[in-house]
Coordinates of N, CA and C and ligand atoms in Angstrom, one line a residue:
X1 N -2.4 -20.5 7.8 CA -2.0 -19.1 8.2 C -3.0 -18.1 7.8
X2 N -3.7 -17.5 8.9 CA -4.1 -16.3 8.5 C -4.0 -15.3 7.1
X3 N -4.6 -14.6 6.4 CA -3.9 -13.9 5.5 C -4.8 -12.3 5.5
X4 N -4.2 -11.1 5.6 CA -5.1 -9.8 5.2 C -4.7 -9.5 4.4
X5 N -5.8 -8.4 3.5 CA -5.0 -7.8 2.6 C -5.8 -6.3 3.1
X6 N -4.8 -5.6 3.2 CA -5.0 -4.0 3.3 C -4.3 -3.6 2.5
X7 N -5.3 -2.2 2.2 CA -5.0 -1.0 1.3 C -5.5 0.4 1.2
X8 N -4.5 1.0 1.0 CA -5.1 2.4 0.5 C -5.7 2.9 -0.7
X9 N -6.8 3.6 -1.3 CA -6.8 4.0 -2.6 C -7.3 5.7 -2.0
X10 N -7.5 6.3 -3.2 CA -7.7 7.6 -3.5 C -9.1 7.5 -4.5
X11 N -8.8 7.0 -5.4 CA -9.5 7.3 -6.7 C -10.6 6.0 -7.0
X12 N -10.3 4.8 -6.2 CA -11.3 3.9 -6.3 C -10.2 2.6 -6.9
X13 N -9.5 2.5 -7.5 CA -8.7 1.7 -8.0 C -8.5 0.7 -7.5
X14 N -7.4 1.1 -6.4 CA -6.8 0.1 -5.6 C -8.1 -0.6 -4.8
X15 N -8.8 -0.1 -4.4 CA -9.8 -0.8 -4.1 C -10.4 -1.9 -4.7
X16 N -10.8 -1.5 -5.7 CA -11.2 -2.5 -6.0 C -10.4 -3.9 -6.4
X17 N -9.3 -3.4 -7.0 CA -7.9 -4.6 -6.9 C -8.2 -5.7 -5.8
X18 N -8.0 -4.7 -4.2 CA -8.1 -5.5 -3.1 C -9.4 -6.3 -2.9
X19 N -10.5 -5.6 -2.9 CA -11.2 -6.8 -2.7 C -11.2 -8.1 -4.1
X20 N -11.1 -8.1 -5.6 CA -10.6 -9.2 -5.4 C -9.4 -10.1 -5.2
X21 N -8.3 -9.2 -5.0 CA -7.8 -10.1 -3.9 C -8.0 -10.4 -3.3
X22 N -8.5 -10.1 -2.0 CA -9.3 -10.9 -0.8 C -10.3 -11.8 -1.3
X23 N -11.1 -11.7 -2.1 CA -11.7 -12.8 -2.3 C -11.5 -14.0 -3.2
X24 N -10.1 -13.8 -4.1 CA -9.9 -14.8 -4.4 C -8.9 -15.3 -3.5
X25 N -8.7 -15.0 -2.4 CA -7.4 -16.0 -1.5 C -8.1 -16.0 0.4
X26 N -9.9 -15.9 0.0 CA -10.4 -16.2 1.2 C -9.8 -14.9 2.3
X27 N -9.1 -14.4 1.8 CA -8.6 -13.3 3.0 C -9.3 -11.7 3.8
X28 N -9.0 -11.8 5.2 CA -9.9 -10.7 5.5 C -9.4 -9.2 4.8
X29 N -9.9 -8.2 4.6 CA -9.9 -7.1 3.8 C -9.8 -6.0 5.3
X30 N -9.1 -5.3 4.8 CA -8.9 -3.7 5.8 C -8.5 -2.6 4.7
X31 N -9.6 -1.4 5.0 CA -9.1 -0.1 4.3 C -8.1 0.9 5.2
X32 N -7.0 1.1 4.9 CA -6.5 2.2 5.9 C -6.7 4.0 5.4
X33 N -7.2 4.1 6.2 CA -7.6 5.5 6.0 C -6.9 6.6 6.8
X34 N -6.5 7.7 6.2 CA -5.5 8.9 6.7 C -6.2 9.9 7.4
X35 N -5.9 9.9 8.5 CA -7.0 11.4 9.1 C -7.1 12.4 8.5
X36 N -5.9 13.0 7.7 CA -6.3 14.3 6.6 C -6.1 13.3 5.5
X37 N -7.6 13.5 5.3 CA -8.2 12.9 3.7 C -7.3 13.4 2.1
X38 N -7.2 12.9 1.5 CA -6.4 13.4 0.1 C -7.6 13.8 -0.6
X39 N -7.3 14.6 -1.5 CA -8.1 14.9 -2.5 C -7.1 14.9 -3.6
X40 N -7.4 15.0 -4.9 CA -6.4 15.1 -6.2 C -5.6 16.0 -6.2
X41 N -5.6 17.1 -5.7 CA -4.9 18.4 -5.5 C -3.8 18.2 -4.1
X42 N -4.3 17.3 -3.5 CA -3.4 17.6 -2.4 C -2.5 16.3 -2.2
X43 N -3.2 15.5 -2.8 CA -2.5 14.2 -3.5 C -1.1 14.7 -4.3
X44 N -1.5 15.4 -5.0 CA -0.2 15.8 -5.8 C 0.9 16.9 -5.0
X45 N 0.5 17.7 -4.2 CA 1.1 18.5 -3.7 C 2.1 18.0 -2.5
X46 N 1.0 17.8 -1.2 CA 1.6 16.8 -0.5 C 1.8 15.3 -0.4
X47 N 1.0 14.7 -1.1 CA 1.4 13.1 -1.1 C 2.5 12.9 -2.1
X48 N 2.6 13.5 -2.7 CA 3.5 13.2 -3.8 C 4.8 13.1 -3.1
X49 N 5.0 14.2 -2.6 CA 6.2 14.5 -1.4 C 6.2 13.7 -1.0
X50 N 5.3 13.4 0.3 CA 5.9 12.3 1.2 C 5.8 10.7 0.8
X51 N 5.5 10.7 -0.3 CA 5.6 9.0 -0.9 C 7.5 9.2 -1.4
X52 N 7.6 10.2 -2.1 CA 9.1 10.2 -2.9 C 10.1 9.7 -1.2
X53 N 9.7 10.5 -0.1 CA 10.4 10.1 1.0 C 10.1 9.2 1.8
X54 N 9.5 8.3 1.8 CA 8.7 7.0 1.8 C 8.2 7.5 3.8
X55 N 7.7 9.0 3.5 CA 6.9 8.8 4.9 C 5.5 8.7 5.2
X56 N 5.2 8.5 6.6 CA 3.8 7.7 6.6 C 2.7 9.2 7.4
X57 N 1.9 8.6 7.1 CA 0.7 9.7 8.0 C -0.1 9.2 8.8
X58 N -0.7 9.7 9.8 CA -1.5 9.2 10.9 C -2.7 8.5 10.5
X59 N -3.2 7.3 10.6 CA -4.2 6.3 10.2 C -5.6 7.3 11.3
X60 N -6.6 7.4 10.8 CA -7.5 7.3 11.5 C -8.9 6.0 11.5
X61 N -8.1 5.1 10.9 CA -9.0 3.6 10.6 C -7.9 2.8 10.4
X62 N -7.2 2.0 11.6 CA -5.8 1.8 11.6 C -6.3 0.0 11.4
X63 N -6.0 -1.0 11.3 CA -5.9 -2.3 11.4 C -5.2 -3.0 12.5
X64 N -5.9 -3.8 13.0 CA -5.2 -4.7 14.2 C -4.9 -6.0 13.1
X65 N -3.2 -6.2 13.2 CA -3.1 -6.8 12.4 C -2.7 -8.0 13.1
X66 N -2.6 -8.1 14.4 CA -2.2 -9.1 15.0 C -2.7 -10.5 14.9
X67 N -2.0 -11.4 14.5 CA -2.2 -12.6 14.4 C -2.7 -13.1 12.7
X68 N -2.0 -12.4 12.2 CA -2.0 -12.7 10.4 C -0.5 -12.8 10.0
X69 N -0.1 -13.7 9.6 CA 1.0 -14.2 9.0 C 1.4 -13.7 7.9
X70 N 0.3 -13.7 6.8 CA 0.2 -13.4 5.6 C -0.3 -11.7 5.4
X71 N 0.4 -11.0 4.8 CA -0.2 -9.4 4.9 C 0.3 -8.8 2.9
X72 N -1.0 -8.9 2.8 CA -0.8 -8.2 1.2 C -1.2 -7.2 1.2
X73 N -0.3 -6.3 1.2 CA -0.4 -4.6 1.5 C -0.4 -4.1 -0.1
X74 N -1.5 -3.0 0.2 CA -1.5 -2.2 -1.2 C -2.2 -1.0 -1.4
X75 N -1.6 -0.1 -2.5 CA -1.7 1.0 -2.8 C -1.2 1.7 -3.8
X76 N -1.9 2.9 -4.1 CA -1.5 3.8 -5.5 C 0.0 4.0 -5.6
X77 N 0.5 4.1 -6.5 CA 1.9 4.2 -6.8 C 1.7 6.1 -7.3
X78 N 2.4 6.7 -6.0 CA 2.6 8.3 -6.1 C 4.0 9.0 -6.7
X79 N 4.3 9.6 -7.7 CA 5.5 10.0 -8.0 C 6.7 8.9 -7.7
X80 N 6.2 7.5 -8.2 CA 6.8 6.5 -8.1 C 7.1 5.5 -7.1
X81 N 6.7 5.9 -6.2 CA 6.2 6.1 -4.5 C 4.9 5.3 -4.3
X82 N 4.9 4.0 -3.5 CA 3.5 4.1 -3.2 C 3.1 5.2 -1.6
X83 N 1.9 5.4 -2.6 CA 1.1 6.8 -1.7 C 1.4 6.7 0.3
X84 N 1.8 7.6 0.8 CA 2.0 7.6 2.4 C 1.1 6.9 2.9
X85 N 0.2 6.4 2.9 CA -0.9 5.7 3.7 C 0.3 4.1 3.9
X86 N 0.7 3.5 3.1 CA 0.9 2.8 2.9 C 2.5 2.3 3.7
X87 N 3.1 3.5 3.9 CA 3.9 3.5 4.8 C 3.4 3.3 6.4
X88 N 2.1 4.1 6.4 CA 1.9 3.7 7.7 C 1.3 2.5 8.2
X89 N 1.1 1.4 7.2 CA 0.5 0.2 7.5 C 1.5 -0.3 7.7
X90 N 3.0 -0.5 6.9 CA 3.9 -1.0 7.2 C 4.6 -0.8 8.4
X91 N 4.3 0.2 9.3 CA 4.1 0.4 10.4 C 3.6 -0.3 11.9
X92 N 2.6 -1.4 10.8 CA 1.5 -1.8 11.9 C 1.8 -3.7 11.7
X93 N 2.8 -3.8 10.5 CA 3.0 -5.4 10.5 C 3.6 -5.4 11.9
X94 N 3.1 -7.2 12.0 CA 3.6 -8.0 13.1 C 4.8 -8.4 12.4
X95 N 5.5 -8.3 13.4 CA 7.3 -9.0 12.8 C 7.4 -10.2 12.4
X96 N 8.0 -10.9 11.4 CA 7.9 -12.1 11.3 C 6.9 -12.4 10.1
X97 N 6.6 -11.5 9.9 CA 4.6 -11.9 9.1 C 5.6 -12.1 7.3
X98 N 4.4 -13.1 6.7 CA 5.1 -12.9 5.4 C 3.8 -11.5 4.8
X99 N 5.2 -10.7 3.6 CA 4.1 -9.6 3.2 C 4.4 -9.8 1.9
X100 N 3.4 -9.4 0.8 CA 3.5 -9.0 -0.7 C 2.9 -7.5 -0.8
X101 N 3.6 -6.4 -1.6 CA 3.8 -5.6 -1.7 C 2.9 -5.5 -3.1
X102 N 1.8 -5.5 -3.7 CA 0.9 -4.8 -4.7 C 0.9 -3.7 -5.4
X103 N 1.3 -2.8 -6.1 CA 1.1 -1.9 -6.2 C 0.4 -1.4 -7.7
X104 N -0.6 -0.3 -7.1 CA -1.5 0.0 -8.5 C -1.0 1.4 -9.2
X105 N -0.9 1.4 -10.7 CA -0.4 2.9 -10.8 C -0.6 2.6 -12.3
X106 N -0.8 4.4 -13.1 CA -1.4 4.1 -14.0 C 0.0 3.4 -15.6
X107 N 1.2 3.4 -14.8 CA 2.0 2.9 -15.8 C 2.4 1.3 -15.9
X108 N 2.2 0.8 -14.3 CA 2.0 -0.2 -14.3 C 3.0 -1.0 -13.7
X109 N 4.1 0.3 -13.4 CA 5.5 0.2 -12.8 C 6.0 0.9 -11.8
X110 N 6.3 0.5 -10.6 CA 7.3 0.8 -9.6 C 8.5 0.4 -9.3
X111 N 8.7 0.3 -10.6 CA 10.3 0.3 -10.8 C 11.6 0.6 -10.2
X112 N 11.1 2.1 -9.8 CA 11.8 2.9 -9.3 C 12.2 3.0 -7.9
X113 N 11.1 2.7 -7.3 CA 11.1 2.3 -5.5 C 10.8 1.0 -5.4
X114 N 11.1 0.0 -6.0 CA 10.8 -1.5 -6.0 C 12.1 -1.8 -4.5
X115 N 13.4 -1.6 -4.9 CA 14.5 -2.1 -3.5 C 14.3 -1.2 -2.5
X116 N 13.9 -0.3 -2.6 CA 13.5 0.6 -1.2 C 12.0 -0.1 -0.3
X117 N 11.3 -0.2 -1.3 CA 10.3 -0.3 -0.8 C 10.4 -1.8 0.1
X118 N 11.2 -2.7 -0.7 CA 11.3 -3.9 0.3 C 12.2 -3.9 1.4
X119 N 13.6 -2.7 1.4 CA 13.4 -2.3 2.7 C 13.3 -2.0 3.8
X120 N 12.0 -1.3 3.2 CA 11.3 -0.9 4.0 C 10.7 -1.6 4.6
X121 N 9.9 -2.5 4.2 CA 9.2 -4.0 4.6 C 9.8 -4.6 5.7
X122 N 11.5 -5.0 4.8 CA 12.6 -6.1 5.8 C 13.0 -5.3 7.6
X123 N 13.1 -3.8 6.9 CA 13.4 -3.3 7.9 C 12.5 -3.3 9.5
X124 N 11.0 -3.5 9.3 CA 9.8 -4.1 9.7 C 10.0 -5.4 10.8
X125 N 11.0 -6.1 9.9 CA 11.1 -7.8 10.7 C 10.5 -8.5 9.7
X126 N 9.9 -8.5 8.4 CA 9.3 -8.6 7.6 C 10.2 -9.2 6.2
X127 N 9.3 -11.1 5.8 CA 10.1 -11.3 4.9 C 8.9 -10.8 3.7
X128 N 9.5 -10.3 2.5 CA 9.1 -9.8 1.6 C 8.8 -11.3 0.5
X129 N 7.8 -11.8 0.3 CA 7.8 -13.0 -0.5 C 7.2 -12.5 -2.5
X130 N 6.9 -11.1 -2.3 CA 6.5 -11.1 -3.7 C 5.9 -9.2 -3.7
X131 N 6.4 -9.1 -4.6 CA 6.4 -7.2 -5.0 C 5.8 -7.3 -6.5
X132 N 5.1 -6.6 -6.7 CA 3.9 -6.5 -8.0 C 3.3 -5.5 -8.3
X133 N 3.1 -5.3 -9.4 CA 2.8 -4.0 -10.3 C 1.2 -4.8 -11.0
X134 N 0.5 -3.9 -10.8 CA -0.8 -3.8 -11.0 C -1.5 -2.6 -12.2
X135 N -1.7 -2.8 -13.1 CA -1.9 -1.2 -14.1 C -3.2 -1.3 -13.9
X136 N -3.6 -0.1 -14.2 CA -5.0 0.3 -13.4 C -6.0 1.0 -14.8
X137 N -4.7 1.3 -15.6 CA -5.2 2.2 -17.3 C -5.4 1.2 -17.8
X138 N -6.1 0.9 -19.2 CA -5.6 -0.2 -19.9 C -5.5 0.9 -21.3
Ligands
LIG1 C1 -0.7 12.3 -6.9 C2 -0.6 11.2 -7.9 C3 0.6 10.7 -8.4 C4 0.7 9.7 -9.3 N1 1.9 9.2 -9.7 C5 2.0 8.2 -10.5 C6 3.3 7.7 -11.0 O1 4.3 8.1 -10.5 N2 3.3 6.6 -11.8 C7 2.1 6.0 -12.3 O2 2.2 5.1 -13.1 N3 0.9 6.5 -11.9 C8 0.8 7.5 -11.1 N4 -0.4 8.0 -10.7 C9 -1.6 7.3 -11.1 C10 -2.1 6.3 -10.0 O3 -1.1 5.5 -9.5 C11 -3.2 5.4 -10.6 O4 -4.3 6.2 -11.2 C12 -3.8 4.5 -9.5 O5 -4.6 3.6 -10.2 C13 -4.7 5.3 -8.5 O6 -5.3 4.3 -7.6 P1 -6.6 4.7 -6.8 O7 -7.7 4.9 -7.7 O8 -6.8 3.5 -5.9 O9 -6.3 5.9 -6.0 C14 -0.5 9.0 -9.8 C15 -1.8 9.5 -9.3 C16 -1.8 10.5 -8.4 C17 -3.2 11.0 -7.9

């Protein structure tokens, strides 16, 4: 089975997370990128927002995700929220696909949107096999 791992970062973090995940599970790597770029200021202002409401924003480096089974989606964890980019990949799963949900933040917990967030997923057509907290502080 195919496997990708796509993600969003801001600050460099999650990034780097993902590529070694993709390279320790052989998998292709995709960054998704938002047409209006975040900065730290607007991260907080507006992404903060629309992570708490788990909405997505327009990709302008979108992923063809078709024909990967396996999809390890990941991203900064925003006001508890992983960051809107992240919505919009969820967007772009193939139905059916198995996904694991990653998430980087500097507490180390997404506690708080952990059953949403895998609805969000299921709601997709998507079985959810594994949801994970990643700390980024030490
Ligand atoms: C706007 C904003 C909101 C954040 N909210 C949280 C939060 O609710 N909980 C948490 O543990 N960390 C929070 N963080 C910290 C990030 O999740 C953490 O620094 C993460 O590693 C950033 O990943 P990146 O470098 O890939 O962008 C927040 C950071 C930003 C910029």
């Amino acid at each position: 089975m195919k496997t990708a791992v796509v993600y969003f970062s801001l600050g460099g973090a999650t990034r780097s997370f993902a590529r070694a995940e993709a390279n320790a599970r052989g998998a292709d790597l995709f960054e998704a990128v938002p047409e209006k770029k975040y900065n730290p200021f607007s991260a907080l202002v507006r992404g903060c927002h629309a992570a708490m409401r788990q909405k997505s924003v327009p990709l302008s480096e979108a992923p063809d995700l078709t024909g990967y089974g396996h999809i390890v989606l990941m991203a900064p964890v925003w006001g508890g929220f992983p960051a809107p980019p992240f919505n919009s990949i969820a967007g772009l799963l193939p139905r059916g696909a198995e996904v694991e949900a990653l998430l980087v933040s500097a507490s180390g917990s997404s506690e708080k949107s952990r059953a949403k967030v895998r609805a969000l997923l299921e709601a997709r057509g998507c079985r959810v096999v594994a949801q994970r907290d990643i700390r980024s502080h030490r």
